[in-house]
Structures are given as C-alpha cells and as structure tokens.
mmCIF file of C-alpha atoms in Angstrom:
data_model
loop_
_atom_site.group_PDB
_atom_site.id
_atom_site.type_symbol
_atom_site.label_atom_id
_atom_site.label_comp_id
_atom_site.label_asym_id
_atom_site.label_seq_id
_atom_site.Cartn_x
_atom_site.Cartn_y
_atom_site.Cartn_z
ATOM 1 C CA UNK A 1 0.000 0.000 0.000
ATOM 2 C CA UNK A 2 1.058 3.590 -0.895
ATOM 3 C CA UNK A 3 0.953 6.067 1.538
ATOM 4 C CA UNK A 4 -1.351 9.299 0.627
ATOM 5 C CA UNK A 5 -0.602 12.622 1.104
ATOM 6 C CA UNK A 6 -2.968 15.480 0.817
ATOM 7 C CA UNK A 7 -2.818 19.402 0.249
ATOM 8 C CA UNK A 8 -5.332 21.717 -0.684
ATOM 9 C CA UNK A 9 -7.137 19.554 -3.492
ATOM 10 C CA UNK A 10 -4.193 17.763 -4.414
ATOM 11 C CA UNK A 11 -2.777 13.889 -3.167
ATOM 12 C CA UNK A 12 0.149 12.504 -4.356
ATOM 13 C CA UNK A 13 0.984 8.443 -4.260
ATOM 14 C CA UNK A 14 3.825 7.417 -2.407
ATOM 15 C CA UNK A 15 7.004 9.126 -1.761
ATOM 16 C CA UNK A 16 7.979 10.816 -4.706
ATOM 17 C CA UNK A 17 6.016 11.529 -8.004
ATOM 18 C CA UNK A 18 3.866 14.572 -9.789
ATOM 19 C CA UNK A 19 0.309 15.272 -7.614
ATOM 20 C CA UNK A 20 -3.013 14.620 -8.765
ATOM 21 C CA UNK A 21 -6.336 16.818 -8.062
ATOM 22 C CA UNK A 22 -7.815 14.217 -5.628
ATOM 23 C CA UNK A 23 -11.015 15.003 -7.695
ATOM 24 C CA UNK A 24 -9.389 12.659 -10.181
ATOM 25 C CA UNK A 25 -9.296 9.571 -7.934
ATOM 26 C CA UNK A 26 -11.970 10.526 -5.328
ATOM 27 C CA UNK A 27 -14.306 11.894 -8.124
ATOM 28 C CA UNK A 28 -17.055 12.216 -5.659
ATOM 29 C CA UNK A 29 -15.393 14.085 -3.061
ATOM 30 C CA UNK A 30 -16.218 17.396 -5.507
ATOM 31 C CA UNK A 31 -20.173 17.010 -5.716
ATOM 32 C CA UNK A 32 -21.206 18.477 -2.481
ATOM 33 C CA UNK A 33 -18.735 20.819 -1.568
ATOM 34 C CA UNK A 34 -17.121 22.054 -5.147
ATOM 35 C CA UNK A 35 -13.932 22.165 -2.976
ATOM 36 C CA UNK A 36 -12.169 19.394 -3.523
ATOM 37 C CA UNK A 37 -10.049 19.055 -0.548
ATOM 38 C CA UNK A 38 -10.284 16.962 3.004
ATOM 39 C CA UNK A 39 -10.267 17.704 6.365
ATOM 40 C CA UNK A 40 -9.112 14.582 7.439
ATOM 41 C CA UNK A 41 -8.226 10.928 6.441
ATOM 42 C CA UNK A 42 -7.605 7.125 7.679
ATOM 43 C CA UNK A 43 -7.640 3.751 6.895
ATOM 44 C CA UNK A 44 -10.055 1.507 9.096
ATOM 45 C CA UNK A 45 -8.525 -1.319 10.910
ATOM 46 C CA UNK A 46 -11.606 -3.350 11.832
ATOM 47 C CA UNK A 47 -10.966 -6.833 11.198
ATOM 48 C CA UNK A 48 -13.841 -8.099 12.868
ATOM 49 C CA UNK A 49 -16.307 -6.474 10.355
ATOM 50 C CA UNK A 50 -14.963 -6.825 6.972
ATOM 51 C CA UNK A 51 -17.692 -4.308 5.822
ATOM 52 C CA UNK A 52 -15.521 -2.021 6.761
ATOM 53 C CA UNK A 53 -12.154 -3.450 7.316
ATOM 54 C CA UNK A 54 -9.413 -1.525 5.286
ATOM 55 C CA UNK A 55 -11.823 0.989 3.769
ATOM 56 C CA UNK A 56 -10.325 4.955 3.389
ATOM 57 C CA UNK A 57 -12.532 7.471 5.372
ATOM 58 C CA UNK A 58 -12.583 11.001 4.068
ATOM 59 C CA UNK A 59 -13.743 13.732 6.428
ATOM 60 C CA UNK A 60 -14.993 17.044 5.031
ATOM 61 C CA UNK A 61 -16.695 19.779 7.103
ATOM 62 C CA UNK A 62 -19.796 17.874 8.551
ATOM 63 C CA UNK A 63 -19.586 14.768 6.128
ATOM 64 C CA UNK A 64 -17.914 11.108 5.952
ATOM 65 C CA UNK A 65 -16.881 9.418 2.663
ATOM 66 C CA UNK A 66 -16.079 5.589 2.976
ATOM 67 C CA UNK A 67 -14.348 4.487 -0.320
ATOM 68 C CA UNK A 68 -13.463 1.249 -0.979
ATOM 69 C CA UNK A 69 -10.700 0.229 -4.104
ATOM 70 C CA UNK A 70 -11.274 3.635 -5.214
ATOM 71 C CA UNK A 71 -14.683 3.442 -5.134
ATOM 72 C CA UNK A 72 -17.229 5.403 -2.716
ATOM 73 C CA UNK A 73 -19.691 3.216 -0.833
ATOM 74 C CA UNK A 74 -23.663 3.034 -0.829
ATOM 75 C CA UNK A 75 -24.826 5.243 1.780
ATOM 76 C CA UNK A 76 -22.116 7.752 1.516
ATOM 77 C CA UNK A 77 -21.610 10.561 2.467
ATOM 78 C CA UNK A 78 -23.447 10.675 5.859
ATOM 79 C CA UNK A 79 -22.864 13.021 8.722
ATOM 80 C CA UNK A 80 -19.916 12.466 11.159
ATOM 81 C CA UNK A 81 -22.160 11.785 13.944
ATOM 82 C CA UNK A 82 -24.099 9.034 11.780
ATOM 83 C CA UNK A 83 -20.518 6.572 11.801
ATOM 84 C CA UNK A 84 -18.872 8.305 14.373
ATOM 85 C CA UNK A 85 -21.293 9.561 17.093
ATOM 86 C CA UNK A 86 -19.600 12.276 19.427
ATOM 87 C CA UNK A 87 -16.717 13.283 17.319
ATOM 88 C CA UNK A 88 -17.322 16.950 16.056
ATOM 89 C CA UNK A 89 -17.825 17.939 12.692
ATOM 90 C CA UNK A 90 -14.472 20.326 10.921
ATOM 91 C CA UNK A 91 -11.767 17.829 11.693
ATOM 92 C CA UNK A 92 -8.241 18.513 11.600
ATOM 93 C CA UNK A 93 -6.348 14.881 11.490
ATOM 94 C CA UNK A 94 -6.983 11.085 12.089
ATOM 95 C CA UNK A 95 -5.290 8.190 12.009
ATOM 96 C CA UNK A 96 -6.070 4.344 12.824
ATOM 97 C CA UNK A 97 -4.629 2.620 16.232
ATOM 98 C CA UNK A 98 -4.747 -1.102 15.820
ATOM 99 C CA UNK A 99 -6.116 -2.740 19.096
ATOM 100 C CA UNK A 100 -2.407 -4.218 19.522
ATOM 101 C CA UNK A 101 -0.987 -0.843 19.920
ATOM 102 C CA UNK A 102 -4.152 0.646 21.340
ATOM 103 C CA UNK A 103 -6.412 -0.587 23.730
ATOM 104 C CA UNK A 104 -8.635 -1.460 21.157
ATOM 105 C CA UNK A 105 -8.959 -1.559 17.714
ATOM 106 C CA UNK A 106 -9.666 2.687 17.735
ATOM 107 C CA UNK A 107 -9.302 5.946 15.452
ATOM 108 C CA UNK A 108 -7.780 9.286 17.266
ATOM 109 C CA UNK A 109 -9.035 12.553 15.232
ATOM 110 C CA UNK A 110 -7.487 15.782 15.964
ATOM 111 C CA UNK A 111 -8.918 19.009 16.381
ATOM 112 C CA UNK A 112 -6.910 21.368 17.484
ATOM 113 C CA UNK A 113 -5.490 20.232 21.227
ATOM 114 C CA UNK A 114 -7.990 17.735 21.952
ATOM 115 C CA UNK A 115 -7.908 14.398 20.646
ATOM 116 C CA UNK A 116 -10.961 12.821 20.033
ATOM 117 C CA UNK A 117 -10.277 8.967 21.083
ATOM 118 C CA UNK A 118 -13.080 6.493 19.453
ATOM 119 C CA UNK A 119 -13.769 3.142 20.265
ATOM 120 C CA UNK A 120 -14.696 1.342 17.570
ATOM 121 C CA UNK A 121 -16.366 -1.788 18.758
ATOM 122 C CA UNK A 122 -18.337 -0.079 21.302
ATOM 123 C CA UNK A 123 -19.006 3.587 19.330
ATOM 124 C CA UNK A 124 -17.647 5.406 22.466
ATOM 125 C CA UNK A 125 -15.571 8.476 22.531
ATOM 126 C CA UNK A 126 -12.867 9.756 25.154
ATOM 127 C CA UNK A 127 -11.935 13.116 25.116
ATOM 128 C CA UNK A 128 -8.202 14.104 26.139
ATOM 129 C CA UNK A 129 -5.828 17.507 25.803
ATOM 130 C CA UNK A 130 -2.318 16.944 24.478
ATOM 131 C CA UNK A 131 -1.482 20.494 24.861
ATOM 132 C CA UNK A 132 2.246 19.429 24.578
ATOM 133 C CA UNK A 133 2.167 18.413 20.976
ATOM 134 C CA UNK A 134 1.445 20.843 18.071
ATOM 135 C CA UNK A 135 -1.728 21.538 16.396
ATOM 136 C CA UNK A 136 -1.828 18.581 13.932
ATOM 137 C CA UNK A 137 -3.182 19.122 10.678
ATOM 138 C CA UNK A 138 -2.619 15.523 9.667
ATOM 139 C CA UNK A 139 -1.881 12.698 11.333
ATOM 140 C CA UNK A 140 -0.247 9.317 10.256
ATOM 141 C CA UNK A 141 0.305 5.348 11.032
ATOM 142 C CA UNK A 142 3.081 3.988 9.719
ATOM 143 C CA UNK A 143 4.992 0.438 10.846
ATOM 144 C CA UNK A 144 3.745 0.966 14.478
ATOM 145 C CA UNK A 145 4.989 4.542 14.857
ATOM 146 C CA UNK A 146 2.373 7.466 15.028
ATOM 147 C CA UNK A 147 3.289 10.760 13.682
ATOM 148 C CA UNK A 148 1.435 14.450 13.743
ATOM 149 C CA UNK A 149 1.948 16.922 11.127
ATOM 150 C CA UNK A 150 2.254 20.950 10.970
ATOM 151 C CA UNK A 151 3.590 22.537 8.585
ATOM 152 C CA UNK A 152 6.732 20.827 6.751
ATOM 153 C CA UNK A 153 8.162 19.131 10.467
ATOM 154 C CA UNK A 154 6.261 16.102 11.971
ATOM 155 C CA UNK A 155 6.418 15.037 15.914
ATOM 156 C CA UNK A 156 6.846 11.384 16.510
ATOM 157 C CA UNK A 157 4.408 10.547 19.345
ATOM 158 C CA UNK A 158 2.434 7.837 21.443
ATOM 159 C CA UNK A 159 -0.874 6.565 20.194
ATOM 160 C CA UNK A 160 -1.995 5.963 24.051
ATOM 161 C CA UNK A 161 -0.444 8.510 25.851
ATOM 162 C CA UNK A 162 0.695 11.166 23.315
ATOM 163 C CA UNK A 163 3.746 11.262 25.013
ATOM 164 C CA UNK A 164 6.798 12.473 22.625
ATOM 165 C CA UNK A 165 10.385 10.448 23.202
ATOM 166 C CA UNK A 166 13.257 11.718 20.925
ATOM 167 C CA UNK A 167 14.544 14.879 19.427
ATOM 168 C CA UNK A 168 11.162 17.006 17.822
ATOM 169 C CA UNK A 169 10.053 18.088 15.402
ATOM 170 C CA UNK A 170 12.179 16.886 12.405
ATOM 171 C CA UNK A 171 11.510 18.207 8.817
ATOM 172 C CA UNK A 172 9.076 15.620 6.885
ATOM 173 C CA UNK A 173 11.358 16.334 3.658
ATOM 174 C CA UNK A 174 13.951 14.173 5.371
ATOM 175 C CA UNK A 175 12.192 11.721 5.892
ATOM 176 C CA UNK A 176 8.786 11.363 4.125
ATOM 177 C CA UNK A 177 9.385 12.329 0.734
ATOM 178 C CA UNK A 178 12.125 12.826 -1.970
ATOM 179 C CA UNK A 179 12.926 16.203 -1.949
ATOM 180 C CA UNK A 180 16.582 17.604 -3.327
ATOM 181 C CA UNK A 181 19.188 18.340 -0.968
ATOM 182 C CA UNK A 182 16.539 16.575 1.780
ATOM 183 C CA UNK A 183 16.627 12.935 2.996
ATOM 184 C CA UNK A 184 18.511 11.382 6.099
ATOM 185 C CA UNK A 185 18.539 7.835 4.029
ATOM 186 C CA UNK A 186 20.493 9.236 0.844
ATOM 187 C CA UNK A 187 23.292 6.969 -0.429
ATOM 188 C CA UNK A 188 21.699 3.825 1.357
ATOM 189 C CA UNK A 189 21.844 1.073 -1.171
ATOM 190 C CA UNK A 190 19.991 -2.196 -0.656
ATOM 191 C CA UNK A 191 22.156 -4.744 0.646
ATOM 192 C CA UNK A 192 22.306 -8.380 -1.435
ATOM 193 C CA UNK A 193 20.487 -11.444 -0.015
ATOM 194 C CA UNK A 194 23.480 -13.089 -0.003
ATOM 195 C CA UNK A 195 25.019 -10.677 2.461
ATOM 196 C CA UNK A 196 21.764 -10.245 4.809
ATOM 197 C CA UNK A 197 22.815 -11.828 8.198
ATOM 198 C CA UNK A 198 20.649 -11.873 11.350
ATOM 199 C CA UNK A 199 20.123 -12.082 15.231
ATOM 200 C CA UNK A 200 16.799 -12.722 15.454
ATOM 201 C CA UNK A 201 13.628 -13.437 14.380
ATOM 202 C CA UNK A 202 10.127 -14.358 16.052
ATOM 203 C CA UNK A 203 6.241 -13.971 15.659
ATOM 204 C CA UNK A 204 4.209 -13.112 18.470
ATOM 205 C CA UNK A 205 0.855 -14.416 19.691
ATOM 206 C CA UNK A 206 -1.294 -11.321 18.100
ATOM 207 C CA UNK A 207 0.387 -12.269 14.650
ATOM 208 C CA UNK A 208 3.160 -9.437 14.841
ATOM 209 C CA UNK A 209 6.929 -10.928 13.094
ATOM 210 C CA UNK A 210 10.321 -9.218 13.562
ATOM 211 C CA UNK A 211 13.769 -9.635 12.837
ATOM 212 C CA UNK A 212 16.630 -8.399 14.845
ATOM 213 C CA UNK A 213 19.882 -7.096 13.011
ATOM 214 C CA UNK A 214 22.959 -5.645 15.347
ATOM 215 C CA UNK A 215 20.767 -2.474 17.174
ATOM 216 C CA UNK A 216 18.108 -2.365 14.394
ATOM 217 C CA UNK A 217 14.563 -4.098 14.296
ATOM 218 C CA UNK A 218 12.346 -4.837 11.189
ATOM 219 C CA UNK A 219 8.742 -5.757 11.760
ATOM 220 C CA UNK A 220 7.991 -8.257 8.698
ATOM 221 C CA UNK A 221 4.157 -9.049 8.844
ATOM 222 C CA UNK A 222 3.035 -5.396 7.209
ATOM 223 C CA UNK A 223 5.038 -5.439 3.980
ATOM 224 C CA UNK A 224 2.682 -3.782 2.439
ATOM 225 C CA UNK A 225 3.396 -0.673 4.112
ATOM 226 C CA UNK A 226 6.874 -1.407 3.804
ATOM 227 C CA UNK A 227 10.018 -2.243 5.290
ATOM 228 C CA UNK A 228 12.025 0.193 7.704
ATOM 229 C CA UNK A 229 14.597 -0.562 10.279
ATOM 230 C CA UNK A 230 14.260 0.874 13.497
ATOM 231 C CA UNK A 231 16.331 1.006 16.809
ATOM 232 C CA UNK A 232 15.578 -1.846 19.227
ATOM 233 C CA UNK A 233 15.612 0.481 21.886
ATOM 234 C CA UNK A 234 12.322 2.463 20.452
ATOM 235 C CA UNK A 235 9.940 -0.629 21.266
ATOM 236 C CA UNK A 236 12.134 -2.406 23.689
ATOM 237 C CA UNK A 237 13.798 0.429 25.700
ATOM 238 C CA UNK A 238 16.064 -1.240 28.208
ATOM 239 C CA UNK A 239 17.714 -3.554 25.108
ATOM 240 C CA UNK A 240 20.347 -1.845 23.762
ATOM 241 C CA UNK A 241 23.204 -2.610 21.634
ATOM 242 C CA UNK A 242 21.337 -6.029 19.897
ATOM 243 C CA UNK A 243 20.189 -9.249 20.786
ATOM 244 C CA UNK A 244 21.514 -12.906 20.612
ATOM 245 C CA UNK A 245 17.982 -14.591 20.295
ATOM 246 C CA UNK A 246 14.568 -13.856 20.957
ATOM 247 C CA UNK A 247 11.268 -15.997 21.211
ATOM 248 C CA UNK A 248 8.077 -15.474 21.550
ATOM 249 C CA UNK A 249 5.640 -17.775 24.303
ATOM 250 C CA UNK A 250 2.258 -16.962 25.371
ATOM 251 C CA UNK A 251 1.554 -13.262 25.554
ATOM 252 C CA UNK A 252 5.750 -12.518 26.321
ATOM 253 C CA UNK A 253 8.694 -12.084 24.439
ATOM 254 C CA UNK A 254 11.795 -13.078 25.629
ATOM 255 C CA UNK A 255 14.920 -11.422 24.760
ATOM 256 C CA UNK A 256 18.414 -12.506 25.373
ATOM 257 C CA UNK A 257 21.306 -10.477 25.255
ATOM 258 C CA UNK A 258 25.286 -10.363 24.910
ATOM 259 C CA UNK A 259 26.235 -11.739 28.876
ATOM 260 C CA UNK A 260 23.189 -14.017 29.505
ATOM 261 C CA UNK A 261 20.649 -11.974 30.455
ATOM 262 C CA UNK A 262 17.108 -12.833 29.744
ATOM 263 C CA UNK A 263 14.137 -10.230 29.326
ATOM 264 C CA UNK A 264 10.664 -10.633 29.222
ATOM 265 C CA UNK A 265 8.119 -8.519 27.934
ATOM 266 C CA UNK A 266 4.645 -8.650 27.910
ATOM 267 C CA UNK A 267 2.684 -8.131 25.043
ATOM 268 C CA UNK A 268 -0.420 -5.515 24.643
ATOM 269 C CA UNK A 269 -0.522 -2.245 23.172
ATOM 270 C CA UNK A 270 3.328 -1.409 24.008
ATOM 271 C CA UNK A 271 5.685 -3.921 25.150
ATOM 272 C CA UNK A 272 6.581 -4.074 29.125
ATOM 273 C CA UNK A 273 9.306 -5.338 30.815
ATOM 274 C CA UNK A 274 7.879 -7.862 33.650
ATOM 275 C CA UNK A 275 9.350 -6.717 36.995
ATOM 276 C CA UNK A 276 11.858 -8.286 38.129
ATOM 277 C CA UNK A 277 14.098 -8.823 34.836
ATOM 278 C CA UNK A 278 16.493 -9.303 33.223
ATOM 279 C CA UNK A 279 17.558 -12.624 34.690
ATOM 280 C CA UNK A 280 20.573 -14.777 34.313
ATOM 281 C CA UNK A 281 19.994 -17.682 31.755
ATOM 282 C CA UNK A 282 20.946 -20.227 34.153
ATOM 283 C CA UNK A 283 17.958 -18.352 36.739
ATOM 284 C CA UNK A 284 15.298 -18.295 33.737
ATOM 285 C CA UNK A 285 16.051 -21.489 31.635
ATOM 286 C CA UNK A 286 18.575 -23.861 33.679
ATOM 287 C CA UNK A 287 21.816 -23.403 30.732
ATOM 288 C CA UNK A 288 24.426 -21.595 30.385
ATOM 289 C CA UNK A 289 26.812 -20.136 27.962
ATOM 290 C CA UNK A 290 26.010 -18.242 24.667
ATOM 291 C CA UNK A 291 22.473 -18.612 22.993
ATOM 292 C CA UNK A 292 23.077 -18.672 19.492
ATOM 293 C CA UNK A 293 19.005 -19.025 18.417
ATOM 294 C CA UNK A 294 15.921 -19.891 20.263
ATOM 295 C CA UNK A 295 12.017 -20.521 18.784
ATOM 296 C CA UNK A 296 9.007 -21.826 19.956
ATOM 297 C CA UNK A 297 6.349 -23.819 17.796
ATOM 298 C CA UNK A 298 2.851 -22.790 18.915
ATOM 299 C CA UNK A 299 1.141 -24.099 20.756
ATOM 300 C CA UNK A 300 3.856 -26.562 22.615
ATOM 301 C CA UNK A 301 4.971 -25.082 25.799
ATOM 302 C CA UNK A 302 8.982 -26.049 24.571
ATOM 303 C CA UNK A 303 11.515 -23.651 23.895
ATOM 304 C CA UNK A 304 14.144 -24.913 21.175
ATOM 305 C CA UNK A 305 17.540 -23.432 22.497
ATOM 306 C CA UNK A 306 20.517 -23.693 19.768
ATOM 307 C CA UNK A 307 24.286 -23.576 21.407
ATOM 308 C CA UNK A 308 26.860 -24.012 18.399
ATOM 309 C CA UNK A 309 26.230 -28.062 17.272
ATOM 310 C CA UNK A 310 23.912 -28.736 20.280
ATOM 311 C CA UNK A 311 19.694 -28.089 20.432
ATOM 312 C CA UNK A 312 18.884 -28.068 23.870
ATOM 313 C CA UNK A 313 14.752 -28.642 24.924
ATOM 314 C CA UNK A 314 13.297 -26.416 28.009
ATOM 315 C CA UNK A 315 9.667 -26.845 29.415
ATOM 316 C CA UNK A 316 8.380 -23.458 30.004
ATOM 317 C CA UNK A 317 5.420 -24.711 31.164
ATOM 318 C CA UNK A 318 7.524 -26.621 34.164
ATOM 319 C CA UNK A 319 8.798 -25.159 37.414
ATOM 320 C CA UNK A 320 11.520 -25.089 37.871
ATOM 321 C CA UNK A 321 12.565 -25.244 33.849
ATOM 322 C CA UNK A 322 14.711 -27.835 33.949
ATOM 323 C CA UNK A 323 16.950 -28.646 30.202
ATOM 324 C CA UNK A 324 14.669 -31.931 29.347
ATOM 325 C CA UNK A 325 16.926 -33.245 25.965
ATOM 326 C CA UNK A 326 20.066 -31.794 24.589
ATOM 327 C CA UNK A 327 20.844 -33.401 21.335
ATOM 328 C CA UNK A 328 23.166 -32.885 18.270
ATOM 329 C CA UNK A 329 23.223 -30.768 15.236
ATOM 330 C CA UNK A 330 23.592 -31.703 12.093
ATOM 331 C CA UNK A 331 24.887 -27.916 11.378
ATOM 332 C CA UNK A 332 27.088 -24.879 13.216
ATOM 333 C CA UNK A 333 27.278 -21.123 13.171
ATOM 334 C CA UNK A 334 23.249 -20.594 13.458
ATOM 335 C CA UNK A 335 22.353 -17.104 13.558
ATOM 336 C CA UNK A 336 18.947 -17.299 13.921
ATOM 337 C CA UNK A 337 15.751 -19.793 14.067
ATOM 338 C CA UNK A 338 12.068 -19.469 13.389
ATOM 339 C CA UNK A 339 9.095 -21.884 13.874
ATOM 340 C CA UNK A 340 5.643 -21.591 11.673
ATOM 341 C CA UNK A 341 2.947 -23.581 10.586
ATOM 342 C CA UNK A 342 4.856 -23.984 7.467
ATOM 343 C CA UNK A 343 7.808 -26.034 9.753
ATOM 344 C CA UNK A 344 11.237 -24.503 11.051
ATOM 345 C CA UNK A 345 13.980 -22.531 9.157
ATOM 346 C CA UNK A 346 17.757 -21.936 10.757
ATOM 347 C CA UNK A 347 19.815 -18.973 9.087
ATOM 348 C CA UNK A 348 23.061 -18.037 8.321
ATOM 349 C CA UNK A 349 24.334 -15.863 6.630
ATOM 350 C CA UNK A 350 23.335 -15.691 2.886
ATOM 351 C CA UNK A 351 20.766 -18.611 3.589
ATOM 352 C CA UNK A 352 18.393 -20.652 5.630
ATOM 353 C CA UNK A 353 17.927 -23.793 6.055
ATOM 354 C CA UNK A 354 14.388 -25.488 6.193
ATOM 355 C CA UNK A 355 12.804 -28.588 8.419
ATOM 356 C CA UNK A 356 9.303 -29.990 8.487
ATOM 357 C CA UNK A 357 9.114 -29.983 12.172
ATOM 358 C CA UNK A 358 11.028 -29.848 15.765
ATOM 359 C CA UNK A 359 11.158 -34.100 15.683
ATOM 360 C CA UNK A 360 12.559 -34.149 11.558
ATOM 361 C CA UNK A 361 14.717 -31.419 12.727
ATOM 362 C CA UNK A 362 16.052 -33.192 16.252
ATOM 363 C CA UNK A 363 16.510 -36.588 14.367
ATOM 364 C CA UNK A 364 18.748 -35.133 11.071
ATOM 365 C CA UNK A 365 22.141 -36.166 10.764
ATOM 366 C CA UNK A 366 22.415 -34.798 7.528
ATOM 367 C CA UNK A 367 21.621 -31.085 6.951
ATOM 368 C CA UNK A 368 19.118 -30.064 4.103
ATOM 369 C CA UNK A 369 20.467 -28.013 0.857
ATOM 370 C CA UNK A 370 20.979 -24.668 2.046
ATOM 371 C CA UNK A 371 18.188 -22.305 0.482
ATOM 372 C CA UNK A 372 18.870 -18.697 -0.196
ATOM 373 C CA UNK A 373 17.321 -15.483 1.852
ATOM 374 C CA UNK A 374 14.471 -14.099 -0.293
ATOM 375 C CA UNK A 375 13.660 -10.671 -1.535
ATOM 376 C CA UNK A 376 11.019 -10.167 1.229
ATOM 377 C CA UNK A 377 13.418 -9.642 4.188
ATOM 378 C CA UNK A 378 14.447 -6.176 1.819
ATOM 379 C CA UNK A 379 17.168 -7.298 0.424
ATOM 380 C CA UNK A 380 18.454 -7.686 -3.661
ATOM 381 C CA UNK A 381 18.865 -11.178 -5.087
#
C-alpha cells in the first residue's frame, strides 16, 4: 500500500512523483462541496467487520466518505455523527490505532489540542488535551509509529499517551518524501540477499513478526506498508546494543542479550518489561553459555535453544525449567531460528535452512540443501 498525502485539493501516491487533483481519484469528493479538498483521512482497521475493514474514510466539514478500491460506498456521504457519534464535525487529522498498539482496535481525530479517542467496537468516545504536541493538521500510522503533522516538520508521538520520546520536530522532507538536498537515508543502497545476516527473528501471539539485526529491528508481517529498520531500543527500551535470540511464548517475548541476560516482555498495546528482569539464563532457563538461536512452535509449551552443534529442549510450562533433551546438530554457526505452521527454518548468513518440524529437525544427521534469503526480508537477489 502507498501512503497518501494530501494538500489543498491535491494527493500525491507514495514518496515521490507529480500530484493529482484528488477530484481525479476521489471523483465524488467534488459534488457536495465544489472544494475538492479533506479535512481529514484514515484507513479503518476493523478486522472483525470486513464491511468495513481496510476501507479509506474522508472527512470534510460535517460529512464522511467511505471508499473502498477507489470506489465510494452506498450510503455515503453521511454526517460524522451518523458513523462516528460524538466526534465533532471540521476535523483537523486522524489516524487508525490497531487494538495491539491501542487498547482497542480505535481511530484518534485531531482538532486542534484535543484528541478525540473512538472506540470502535463499542461507538464510544474519550476526550483528552495533548497540549504538549502541536496543532496537527494531519496525522499518520506507519509500521507501528504514530506521527502528527504541521507545517513541513512532523512530531513522533504515542498513540496511548501522546507522550513524545526523541529529538522534535524533524523536517518531513527528510524523511517522508524525496525532496533535493533533503533525505537522512540518501546513499543507502539495498544490501544483497546473499550478504543479509541476522540475530533474530520471532512472531508473536497477536500475529506481529520481527527480525533483529545488530541495534536495528524490522517488523515483517506489514510489507505492504513497507520495510524500515528501526532502533531496538524504540519498542524495547532497556535492550540496547542487539540481541543474541529472541522468542516469543504466550503473551511474552523473551529477549536474550550479549552476557546471559534474559528479558521478558509482555505483550499488549506497548511492550513491558515484567518486573523483576532481566535474569541470568541459568535463573530463567537452567543453561548456560552463549544462545546462538531460540524458537518456539505454537502451541507446545517447549523452547528450542541452539548452542553451536547442540539443540537443547526447556519446558516453560515446568517449574523449575529444567533442560529436558540436549541433542546434536547436524549444522554450526546458526544465527537465527524461526518456527511456523509452514515447519522450522535456521539462518546463516546468505541462507536458511528449512525442516518440516522440531522431531525431523532433532533426528537429522544430515543437513538439508541450504536455500537462499528471499527478496522479502528487503534485500536484492
């Protein structure tokens, strides 16, 4: 998916590109109104009603548009109030909050400092003054980050809290679009497949996939938006300077670092780090020594802990965890492991290789042809 950006009656496609009058694409947004502009825009995220489930909602003085593949919807426009009782009418931004970063699936609109938080399952509205960010007159979702716009600069800030963290604003031609003599990512080149090496990668129970590279994180499950690496530290503030494996059990994710440390984190909106951690390795899953990859395979309660040639078995469902099985490995120098339904892959550098399940991949003494990294991890074949 392309991101949209809107000015007067204009939207361009992506980041880079000539505009188009939105007129053009939206060709209904001109009939009542003769303007030809919007107030305010966002894609729902409503997965439980696929009526409206991914559809674009245009807000313009006192009206809603709901289009769908470019095309408006029967019914529309209504009045705010009709889809969206208690938010006001001459909008300034919105922007979707998926219930895994929010509390529930929700959509925040803007209007000058309040923030207009609506519930979607239950229609509700909360009502909340973030007098510490700017006036927004757009606001975006992109790859679990929320941003407000004014003017040229954007402010990076917290769907939940509106808290800000980091160095704001910033100037959006850095960053959001291809401007000359603009861009904080210019001379990046894509790195080959064959070159792409990493730390870590797991899926978590809401559906939500990441890989870990030295300090940087990738979440993998919204392609569509794209693929940007971010610092570890942004979602998972007390884990700095990278990761040696990471797992995912239950509603946690555990972490474990350069020196044996182990740290959980809950799941929800935000990640938390459970009180109490980090924890030594031998405290937290009975081994020792570096961790070189770790995965679990939904919905056993065994973690799969790789140590150079060895694949050691822990029962996280046991207390105390106790190493059940430590067998041998058909193959060394494992970066990282994942599990899915579609069976277990081990990577190094350049390549992965690929078992049907935990028992094929406990009994091999031969390992499988190495496969190579695909194109989907944002790398060049």
């Amino acid at each position: 998916g392309k991101i949209h950006f809107f000015k007067g009656g204009y939207v361009w496609k992506g980041y880079e590109g000539d505009a188009q009058l939105a007129t053009n694409i939206f060709k209904e947004l001109d009939d009542i109104h003769g303007i030809g502009h919007v107030d305010a825009a966002f894609r729902m995220h409503n997965p439980v009603n696929s009526k409206d489930h991914d559809h674009i909602y245009f807000f313009l003085d006192d009206k809603v548009f709901s289009y769908f593949n470019g095309s408006l919807e029967e019914g529309y426009p209504k009045t705010i109030q009709e889809d969206f009782p208690g938010v006001p009418s001459h909008l300034q931004a919105a922007v979707e909050c998926p219930k895994t970063e929010c509390k529930a699936d929700s959509v925040l609109f803007f209007k000058g400092q309040d923030v207009f938080m609506f519930d979607i399952p239950t229609k509700t509205v909360k009502t909340k003054s973030w007098n510490h960010l700017p006036t927004c007159n757009s606001a975006l979702r992109w790859l679990e980050h929320y941003y407000c716009f004014h003017g040229h600069n954007f402010t990076r800030f917290h769907p939940v809290t509106g808290e800000v963290s980091g160095n704001y604003p910033k100037d959006a031609r850095n960053f959001f679009m291809r401007c000359d003599n603009f861009g904080h990512g210019r001379g990046y080149t894509v790195p080959k497949c064959s070159d792409v090496k990493f730390d870590a990668i797991t899926t978590d129970n809401t559906g939500k996939s990441y890989f870990f590279a030295g300090p940087m994180y990738v979440r993998l499950d919204n392609a569509r938006d794209g693929l940007h690496a971010f610092p570890i530290v942004r979602s998972w503030k007390e884990v700095a300077n990278g990761v040696d494996a990471v797992f995912s059990y239950t509603d946690k994710m555990y972490m474990i670092k350069v020196g044996q440390s182990v740290y959980i984190y809950k799941g929800g909106a935000h990640y938390t780090l459970i009180d109490g951690y980090p924890k030594t390795l031998k405290e937290e899953l009975s081994i020792e020594g570096h961790v070189d990859a770790a995965f679990v395979c939904p919905p056993e309660d065994t973690v799969y802990l790789i140590q150079g040639r060895s694949l050691k078995t822990v029962d996280l469902s046991a207390t105390p965890r106790v190493v059940i099985r430590d067998l041998p490995l058909p193959l060394s120098n494992i970066d990282a492991a994942h599990c899915s339904p579609n069976g277990i892959k081990l990577y190094q550098r350049g390549v992965y290789y690929h078992y049907e399940s935990p028992m094929i991949l406990a009994t091999s003494r031969i390992a499988p042809r190495p496969l190579k990294i695909p194109a989907q991890f944002g790398c060049e074949e």
